[in-house]
PDB file of C-alpha atoms in Angstrom:
ATOM      1  CA  UNK A  25     109.223 104.564 133.400  1.00  0.00           C
ATOM      2  CA  UNK A  26     109.470 108.315 131.932  1.00  0.00           C
ATOM      3  CA  UNK A  27     109.822 106.963 128.416  1.00  0.00           C
ATOM      4  CA  UNK A  28     106.968 104.230 128.802  1.00  0.00           C
ATOM      5  CA  UNK A  29     104.632 107.351 130.290  1.00  0.00           C
ATOM      6  CA  UNK A  30     105.802 109.736 127.364  1.00  0.00           C
ATOM      7  CA  UNK A  31     104.920 106.893 124.833  1.00  0.00           C
ATOM      8  CA  UNK A  32     101.345 106.219 126.267  1.00  0.00           C
ATOM      9  CA  UNK A  33     100.795 109.909 126.311  1.00  0.00           C
ATOM     10  CA  UNK A  34     102.149 111.194 123.106  1.00  0.00           C
ATOM     11  CA  UNK A  35     103.526 108.558 120.468  1.00  0.00           C
ATOM     12  CA  UNK A  36     100.931 105.741 120.819  1.00  0.00           C
ATOM     13  CA  UNK A  37      97.961 108.006 120.170  1.00  0.00           C
ATOM     14  CA  UNK A  38      99.947 109.376 117.042  1.00  0.00           C
ATOM     15  CA  UNK A  39     100.701 105.873 115.928  1.00  0.00           C
ATOM     16  CA  UNK A  40      97.068 104.491 116.367  1.00  0.00           C
ATOM     17  CA  UNK A  41      95.609 107.362 114.235  1.00  0.00           C
ATOM     18  CA  UNK A  42      98.178 106.882 111.535  1.00  0.00           C
ATOM     19  CA  UNK A  43      97.504 103.097 111.327  1.00  0.00           C
ATOM     20  CA  UNK A  44      93.662 103.690 111.293  1.00  0.00           C
ATOM     21  CA  UNK A  45      94.234 106.241 108.554  1.00  0.00           C
ATOM     22  CA  UNK A  46      96.371 103.929 106.613  1.00  0.00           C
ATOM     23  CA  UNK A  47      94.128 100.925 106.985  1.00  0.00           C
ATOM     24  CA  UNK A  48      90.793 102.531 106.171  1.00  0.00           C
ATOM     25  CA  UNK A  49      92.666 103.823 102.970  1.00  0.00           C
ATOM     26  CA  UNK A  50      93.884 100.115 102.134  1.00  0.00           C
ATOM     27  CA  UNK A  51      89.969  98.926 102.562  1.00  0.00           C
ATOM     28  CA  UNK A  52      89.227 100.991  99.318  1.00  0.00           C
ATOM     29  CA  UNK A  53      91.855  99.291  97.491  1.00  0.00           C
ATOM     30  CA  UNK A  54      90.705  97.121  94.357  1.00  0.00           C
ATOM     31  CA  UNK A  55      92.173  93.868  95.365  1.00  0.00           C
ATOM     32  CA  UNK A  56      92.501  91.017  92.991  1.00  0.00           C
ATOM     33  CA  UNK A  57      91.686  87.298  93.569  1.00  0.00           C
ATOM     34  CA  UNK A  58      95.251  86.053  94.309  1.00  0.00           C
ATOM     35  CA  UNK A  59      96.728  84.188  97.333  1.00  0.00           C
ATOM     36  CA  UNK A  60      98.684  87.382  98.309  1.00  0.00           C
ATOM     37  CA  UNK A  61      95.533  89.554  98.256  1.00  0.00           C
ATOM     38  CA  UNK A  62      93.598  87.048 100.383  1.00  0.00           C
ATOM     39  CA  UNK A  63      96.579  87.214 102.896  1.00  0.00           C
ATOM     40  CA  UNK A  64      96.275  91.052 102.742  1.00  0.00           C
ATOM     41  CA  UNK A  65      92.508  90.851 103.179  1.00  0.00           C
ATOM     42  CA  UNK A  66      93.000  88.796 106.378  1.00  0.00           C
ATOM     43  CA  UNK A  67      95.586  91.090 107.735  1.00  0.00           C
ATOM     44  CA  UNK A  68      93.423  94.340 107.062  1.00  0.00           C
ATOM     45  CA  UNK A  69      90.506  92.512 108.785  1.00  0.00           C
ATOM     46  CA  UNK A  70      92.849  91.978 111.827  1.00  0.00           C
ATOM     47  CA  UNK A  71      93.986  95.378 112.126  1.00  0.00           C
ATOM     48  CA  UNK A  72      90.764  97.157 111.001  1.00  0.00           C
ATOM     49  CA  UNK A  73      89.444  95.643 114.143  1.00  0.00           C
ATOM     50  CA  UNK A  74      92.531  96.625 116.416  1.00  0.00           C
ATOM     51  CA  UNK A  75      91.960 100.225 115.207  1.00  0.00           C
ATOM     52  CA  UNK A  76      88.261 100.217 114.765  1.00  0.00           C
ATOM     53  CA  UNK A  77      88.063 100.952 111.089  1.00  0.00           C
ATOM     54  CA  UNK A  78      84.247 101.081 110.462  1.00  0.00           C
ATOM     55  CA  UNK A  79      84.205  98.521 107.703  1.00  0.00           C
ATOM     56  CA  UNK A  80      85.933  96.066 109.638  1.00  0.00           C
ATOM     57  CA  UNK A  81      83.896  96.677 112.751  1.00  0.00           C
ATOM     58  CA  UNK A  82      80.570  96.133 110.764  1.00  0.00           C
ATOM     59  CA  UNK A  83      81.545  92.877 109.255  1.00  0.00           C
ATOM     60  CA  UNK A  84      82.827  91.360 112.540  1.00  0.00           C
ATOM     61  CA  UNK A  85      79.575  92.499 114.215  1.00  0.00           C
ATOM     62  CA  UNK A  86      77.262  90.797 111.428  1.00  0.00           C
ATOM     63  CA  UNK A  87      79.525  87.684 111.499  1.00  0.00           C
ATOM     64  CA  UNK A  88      79.429  87.404 115.468  1.00  0.00           C
ATOM     65  CA  UNK A  89      75.624  87.810 115.452  1.00  0.00           C
ATOM     66  CA  UNK A  90      75.367  84.799 113.088  1.00  0.00           C
ATOM     67  CA  UNK A  91      77.753  82.697 115.167  1.00  0.00           C
ATOM     68  CA  UNK A  92      75.774  83.667 118.137  1.00  0.00           C
ATOM     69  CA  UNK A  93      72.672  82.165 116.699  1.00  0.00           C
ATOM     70  CA  UNK A  94      74.426  79.188 115.348  1.00  0.00           C
ATOM     71  CA  UNK A  95      77.835  77.868 116.469  1.00  0.00           C
ATOM     72  CA  UNK A  96      78.268  75.994 113.214  1.00  0.00           C
ATOM     73  CA  UNK A  97      78.678  79.264 111.417  1.00  0.00           C
ATOM     74  CA  UNK A  98      82.304  79.573 110.404  1.00  0.00           C
ATOM     75  CA  UNK A  99      84.180  82.792 111.997  1.00  0.00           C
ATOM     76  CA  UNK A 100      87.759  83.070 112.821  1.00  0.00           C
ATOM     77  CA  UNK A 101      89.163  83.599 116.263  1.00  0.00           C
ATOM     78  CA  UNK A 102      89.646  87.470 115.224  1.00  0.00           C
ATOM     79  CA  UNK A 103      85.862  87.649 115.201  1.00  0.00           C
ATOM     80  CA  UNK A 104      85.554  85.855 118.354  1.00  0.00           C
ATOM     81  CA  UNK A 105      88.331  88.003 120.023  1.00  0.00           C
ATOM     82  CA  UNK A 106      86.224  91.078 119.132  1.00  0.00           C
ATOM     83  CA  UNK A 107      83.280  89.604 120.588  1.00  0.00           C
ATOM     84  CA  UNK A 108      85.302  89.234 123.876  1.00  0.00           C
ATOM     85  CA  UNK A 109      86.970  92.474 124.164  1.00  0.00           C
ATOM     86  CA  UNK A 110      84.259  94.777 122.378  1.00  0.00           C
ATOM     87  CA  UNK A 111      80.900  93.080 122.527  1.00  0.00           C
ATOM     88  CA  UNK A 112      81.040  91.507 126.143  1.00  0.00           C
ATOM     89  CA  UNK A 113      80.443  88.029 124.868  1.00  0.00           C
ATOM     90  CA  UNK A 114      83.069  86.138 126.933  1.00  0.00           C
ATOM     91  CA  UNK A 115      80.653  84.290 129.194  1.00  0.00           C
ATOM     92  CA  UNK A 116      78.960  82.706 125.910  1.00  0.00           C
ATOM     93  CA  UNK A 117      82.450  81.970 124.545  1.00  0.00           C
ATOM     94  CA  UNK A 118      83.243  80.371 127.798  1.00  0.00           C
ATOM     95  CA  UNK A 119      80.355  78.271 127.738  1.00  0.00           C
ATOM     96  CA  UNK A 120      80.986  76.952 124.445  1.00  0.00           C
ATOM     97  CA  UNK A 121      84.558  76.220 125.137  1.00  0.00           C
ATOM     98  CA  UNK A 122      83.650  73.802 128.046  1.00  0.00           C
ATOM     99  CA  UNK A 123      80.987  72.293 125.692  1.00  0.00           C
ATOM    100  CA  UNK A 124      83.586  71.638 122.667  1.00  0.00           C
ATOM    101  CA  UNK A 125      86.538  69.261 122.638  1.00  0.00           C
ATOM    102  CA  UNK A 126      89.984  69.653 121.340  1.00  0.00           C
ATOM    103  CA  UNK A 127      91.038  70.843 118.584  1.00  0.00           C
ATOM    104  CA  UNK A 128      87.581  72.404 117.863  1.00  0.00           C
ATOM    105  CA  UNK A 129      87.772  74.544 121.269  1.00  0.00           C
ATOM    106  CA  UNK A 130      91.193  76.410 120.126  1.00  0.00           C
ATOM    107  CA  UNK A 131      89.318  79.188 118.510  1.00  0.00           C
ATOM    108  CA  UNK A 132      87.535  79.614 121.663  1.00  0.00           C
ATOM    109  CA  UNK A 133      90.343  79.582 124.419  1.00  0.00           C
ATOM    110  CA  UNK A 134      92.518  81.715 122.130  1.00  0.00           C
ATOM    111  CA  UNK A 135      89.880  84.411 121.432  1.00  0.00           C
ATOM    112  CA  UNK A 136      89.067  84.535 125.410  1.00  0.00           C
ATOM    113  CA  UNK A 137      92.546  85.762 126.041  1.00  0.00           C
ATOM    114  CA  UNK A 138      91.484  89.032 124.408  1.00  0.00           C
ATOM    115  CA  UNK A 139      89.459  89.794 127.597  1.00  0.00           C
ATOM    116  CA  UNK A 140      90.524  92.448 130.073  1.00  0.00           C
ATOM    117  CA  UNK A 141      88.550  90.544 133.008  1.00  0.00           C
ATOM    118  CA  UNK A 142      91.499  89.156 135.280  1.00  0.00           C
ATOM    119  CA  UNK A 143      88.991  86.371 136.615  1.00  0.00           C
ATOM    120  CA  UNK A 144      88.733  85.147 133.206  1.00  0.00           C
ATOM    121  CA  UNK A 145      92.417  85.093 132.679  1.00  0.00           C
ATOM    122  CA  UNK A 146      92.970  83.116 135.792  1.00  0.00           C
ATOM    123  CA  UNK A 147      90.267  80.553 134.739  1.00  0.00           C
ATOM    124  CA  UNK A 148      91.744  80.169 131.513  1.00  0.00           C
ATOM    125  CA  UNK A 149      95.373  79.488 133.088  1.00  0.00           C
ATOM    126  CA  UNK A 150      94.254  77.375 135.878  1.00  0.00           C
ATOM    127  CA  UNK A 151      91.907  75.311 133.722  1.00  0.00           C
ATOM    128  CA  UNK A 152      94.680  74.812 131.134  1.00  0.00           C
ATOM    129  CA  UNK A 153      96.679  72.650 133.757  1.00  0.00           C
ATOM    130  CA  UNK A 154      93.702  71.271 135.664  1.00  0.00           C
ATOM    131  CA  UNK A 155      91.308  70.266 132.910  1.00  0.00           C
ATOM    132  CA  UNK A 156      91.320  68.243 129.799  1.00  0.00           C
ATOM    133  CA  UNK A 157      90.536  71.076 127.348  1.00  0.00           C
ATOM    134  CA  UNK A 158      93.647  70.123 125.630  1.00  0.00           C
ATOM    135  CA  UNK A 159      96.015  67.191 125.186  1.00  0.00           C
ATOM    136  CA  UNK A 160      98.982  67.026 127.546  1.00  0.00           C
ATOM    137  CA  UNK A 161     101.429  67.703 124.806  1.00  0.00           C
ATOM    138  CA  UNK A 162      99.547  70.934 123.948  1.00  0.00           C
ATOM    139  CA  UNK A 163      98.592  72.215 127.480  1.00  0.00           C
ATOM    140  CA  UNK A 164     101.239  75.060 127.026  1.00  0.00           C
ATOM    141  CA  UNK A 165      99.210  76.346 124.251  1.00  0.00           C
ATOM    142  CA  UNK A 166      96.902  78.326 126.412  1.00  0.00           C
ATOM    143  CA  UNK A 167      99.472  79.930 128.423  1.00  0.00           C
ATOM    144  CA  UNK A 168     101.304  81.117 125.243  1.00  0.00           C
ATOM    145  CA  UNK A 169      98.006  82.406 123.942  1.00  0.00           C
ATOM    146  CA  UNK A 170      97.583  84.419 127.197  1.00  0.00           C
ATOM    147  CA  UNK A 171     101.093  85.934 126.849  1.00  0.00           C
ATOM    148  CA  UNK A 172     100.209  87.512 123.586  1.00  0.00           C
ATOM    149  CA  UNK A 173      97.587  89.748 125.387  1.00  0.00           C
ATOM    150  CA  UNK A 174      98.574  89.575 128.922  1.00  0.00           C
ATOM    151  CA  UNK A 175     102.474  89.034 129.147  1.00  0.00           C
ATOM    152  CA  UNK A 176     102.733  89.957 132.669  1.00  0.00           C
ATOM    153  CA  UNK A 177     100.061  87.699 133.981  1.00  0.00           C
ATOM    154  CA  UNK A 178     101.535  84.779 131.813  1.00  0.00           C
ATOM    155  CA  UNK A 179     104.881  85.032 133.142  1.00  0.00           C
ATOM    156  CA  UNK A 180     103.538  85.172 136.743  1.00  0.00           C
ATOM    157  CA  UNK A 181     101.599  82.004 136.103  1.00  0.00           C
ATOM    158  CA  UNK A 182     104.611  80.081 134.877  1.00  0.00           C
ATOM    159  CA  UNK A 183     106.778  81.560 137.757  1.00  0.00           C
ATOM    160  CA  UNK A 184     104.191  80.325 140.352  1.00  0.00           C
ATOM    161  CA  UNK A 185     103.814  76.937 138.296  1.00  0.00           C
ATOM    162  CA  UNK A 186     107.448  76.487 137.065  1.00  0.00           C
ATOM    163  CA  UNK A 187     107.719  72.845 138.318  1.00  0.00           C
ATOM    164  CA  UNK A 188     104.709  71.861 136.788  1.00  0.00           C
ATOM    165  CA  UNK A 189     105.821  72.865 133.546  1.00  0.00           C
ATOM    166  CA  UNK A 190     109.174  71.720 133.958  1.00  0.00           C
ATOM    167  CA  UNK A 191     107.797  68.284 134.925  1.00  0.00           C
ATOM    168  CA  UNK A 192     105.777  68.198 131.770  1.00  0.00           C
ATOM    169  CA  UNK A 193     108.291  69.633 129.278  1.00  0.00           C
ATOM    170  CA  UNK A 194     111.667  70.525 130.553  1.00  0.00           C
ATOM    171  CA  UNK A 195     113.622  67.526 130.327  1.00  0.00           C
ATOM    172  CA  UNK A 196     112.350  65.830 127.210  1.00  0.00           C
ATOM    173  CA  UNK A 197     110.270  67.780 124.992  1.00  0.00           C
ATOM    174  CA  UNK A 198     111.296  71.092 123.112  1.00  0.00           C
ATOM    175  CA  UNK A 199     107.850  72.341 123.560  1.00  0.00           C
ATOM    176  CA  UNK A 200     109.739  74.053 126.836  1.00  0.00           C
ATOM    177  CA  UNK A 201     111.868  76.099 124.487  1.00  0.00           C
ATOM    178  CA  UNK A 202     108.590  77.235 123.000  1.00  0.00           C
ATOM    179  CA  UNK A 203     107.033  78.087 126.319  1.00  0.00           C
ATOM    180  CA  UNK A 204     110.171  80.290 127.520  1.00  0.00           C
ATOM    181  CA  UNK A 205     110.550  81.914 124.170  1.00  0.00           C
ATOM    182  CA  UNK A 206     107.053  82.857 123.820  1.00  0.00           C
ATOM    183  CA  UNK A 207     106.249  84.104 127.462  1.00  0.00           C
ATOM    184  CA  UNK A 208     109.582  85.791 128.025  1.00  0.00           C
ATOM    185  CA  UNK A 209     109.466  87.003 124.344  1.00  0.00           C
ATOM    186  CA  UNK A 210     106.299  88.690 124.814  1.00  0.00           C
ATOM    187  CA  UNK A 211     107.263  90.676 127.924  1.00  0.00           C
ATOM    188  CA  UNK A 212     107.213  94.544 127.073  1.00  0.00           C
ATOM    189  CA  UNK A 213     109.010  96.302 129.989  1.00  0.00           C
ATOM    190  CA  UNK A 214     112.499  96.237 131.425  1.00  0.00           C
ATOM    191  CA  UNK A 215     111.025  95.485 134.848  1.00  0.00           C
ATOM    192  CA  UNK A 216     109.276  92.315 133.787  1.00  0.00           C
ATOM    193  CA  UNK A 217     112.303  91.109 131.736  1.00  0.00           C
ATOM    194  CA  UNK A 218     114.776  91.667 134.699  1.00  0.00           C
ATOM    195  CA  UNK A 219     112.106  89.949 136.824  1.00  0.00           C
ATOM    196  CA  UNK A 220     112.168  87.005 134.268  1.00  0.00           C
ATOM    197  CA  UNK A 221     115.959  86.878 134.093  1.00  0.00           C
ATOM    198  CA  UNK A 222     116.198  87.011 137.788  1.00  0.00           C
ATOM    199  CA  UNK A 223     113.931  84.101 138.333  1.00  0.00           C
ATOM    200  CA  UNK A 224     114.774  81.883 135.378  1.00  0.00           C
ATOM    201  CA  UNK A 225     118.644  82.091 135.828  1.00  0.00           C
ATOM    202  CA  UNK A 226     117.809  80.387 139.263  1.00  0.00           C
ATOM    203  CA  UNK A 227     115.978  77.651 137.835  1.00  0.00           C
ATOM    204  CA  UNK A 228     116.757  74.369 135.544  1.00  0.00           C
ATOM    205  CA  UNK A 229     115.757  75.368 132.077  1.00  0.00           C
ATOM    206  CA  UNK A 230     116.518  71.813 130.677  1.00  0.00           C
ATOM    207  CA  UNK A 231     115.497  71.923 126.941  1.00  0.00           C
ATOM    208  CA  UNK A 232     114.676  75.703 127.213  1.00  0.00           C
ATOM    209  CA  UNK A 233     117.955  77.131 127.932  1.00  0.00           C
ATOM    210  CA  UNK A 234     118.684  78.263 124.320  1.00  0.00           C
ATOM    211  CA  UNK A 235     115.209  79.595 123.805  1.00  0.00           C
ATOM    212  CA  UNK A 236     115.350  81.660 126.933  1.00  0.00           C
ATOM    213  CA  UNK A 237     118.687  83.190 126.007  1.00  0.00           C
ATOM    214  CA  UNK A 238     117.224  84.135 122.534  1.00  0.00           C
ATOM    215  CA  UNK A 239     114.163  85.545 123.980  1.00  0.00           C
ATOM    216  CA  UNK A 240     116.024  87.700 126.292  1.00  0.00           C
ATOM    217  CA  UNK A 241     118.333  88.991 123.527  1.00  0.00           C
ATOM    218  CA  UNK A 242     115.253  89.740 121.523  1.00  0.00           C
ATOM    219  CA  UNK A 243     113.406  91.551 124.057  1.00  0.00           C
ATOM    220  CA  UNK A 244     116.313  93.687 125.190  1.00  0.00           C
ATOM    221  CA  UNK A 245     117.112  94.616 121.243  1.00  0.00           C
ATOM    222  CA  UNK A 246     113.596  95.761 121.177  1.00  0.00           C
ATOM    223  CA  UNK A 247     113.591  97.888 124.162  1.00  0.00           C
ATOM    224  CA  UNK A 248     116.914  99.280 123.320  1.00  0.00           C
ATOM    225  CA  UNK A 249     115.478 100.462 119.718  1.00  0.00           C
ATOM    226  CA  UNK A 250     112.513 102.014 121.574  1.00  0.00           C
ATOM    227  CA  UNK A 251     114.733 103.920 124.114  1.00  0.00           C
ATOM    228  CA  UNK A 252     116.855 104.945 120.967  1.00  0.00           C
ATOM    229  CA  UNK A 253     114.131 105.832 118.175  1.00  0.00           C
ATOM    230  CA  UNK A 254     110.854 106.782 120.099  1.00  0.00           C
ATOM    231  CA  UNK A 255     111.638 110.675 119.597  1.00  0.00           C
ATOM    232  CA  UNK A 256     112.492 109.998 115.977  1.00  0.00           C
ATOM    233  CA  UNK A 257     109.179 107.996 115.448  1.00  0.00           C
ATOM    234  CA  UNK A 258     106.934 110.537 117.143  1.00  0.00           C
ATOM    235  CA  UNK A 259     108.694 113.312 115.128  1.00  0.00           C
ATOM    236  CA  UNK A 260     107.979 111.265 111.941  1.00  0.00           C
ATOM    237  CA  UNK A 261     104.294 110.497 112.639  1.00  0.00           C
ATOM    238  CA  UNK A 262     103.885 114.369 113.476  1.00  0.00           C
ATOM    239  CA  UNK A 263     105.355 115.441 110.120  1.00  0.00           C
ATOM    240  CA  UNK A 264     104.096 112.572 108.092  1.00  0.00           C
ATOM    241  CA  UNK A 265     100.471 112.237 108.829  1.00  0.00           C
ATOM    242  CA  UNK A 266      98.622 109.402 106.913  1.00  0.00           C
ATOM    243  CA  UNK A 267      96.072 111.719 105.751  1.00  0.00           C
ATOM    244  CA  UNK A 268      98.468 113.673 103.710  1.00  0.00           C
TER     245      UNK A 268
END
């Protein structure tokens, strides 16, 4: 707990400042029209919105405004997620989710996961099981998408609805391994990881057993690395600012 509080107070602001400076510089690069540069541009756009780089924000707001006027206007889930998290447009995207069939609604429900509204997260998770937004074999996709933004909430939903997910996927489909690897693998604290281990080790894991073990090892290794190296990372960011 002390490490986490120190990271939030000290290391994360330093890291965010470093990344924003680095991405702002990258926006000024002269990029050629190659496949690799296209991938780089997309990644810069994604991280530019996370760290609020002005060029990325302006582009996203212009694209979202066009999409708001005409839902046939092509935008990525990155832009829609920005509309949810920063522009307060989750109700609009929710309406369009309900009006659109699979697979064309994927961008909508994935972008809605960026919300900080617990009621919206509950509507997404509950709806993923009760409604026909996605085919039966893909119902886990919404749970996995939520876990990327809200790992604790996603695991709690999996825990509360474990029998339902197991009945759908646990015995015959390898999707159950995907669920356990993603939801457990996105957990960020030892408390959450221990809760997951204590619960899942009492359950029949079916086809997800190996994926669960792998996810636990991966998260444990990441947490060990953070415990070991957080101070070194903080000191590096202090002595090597991106602006230098």
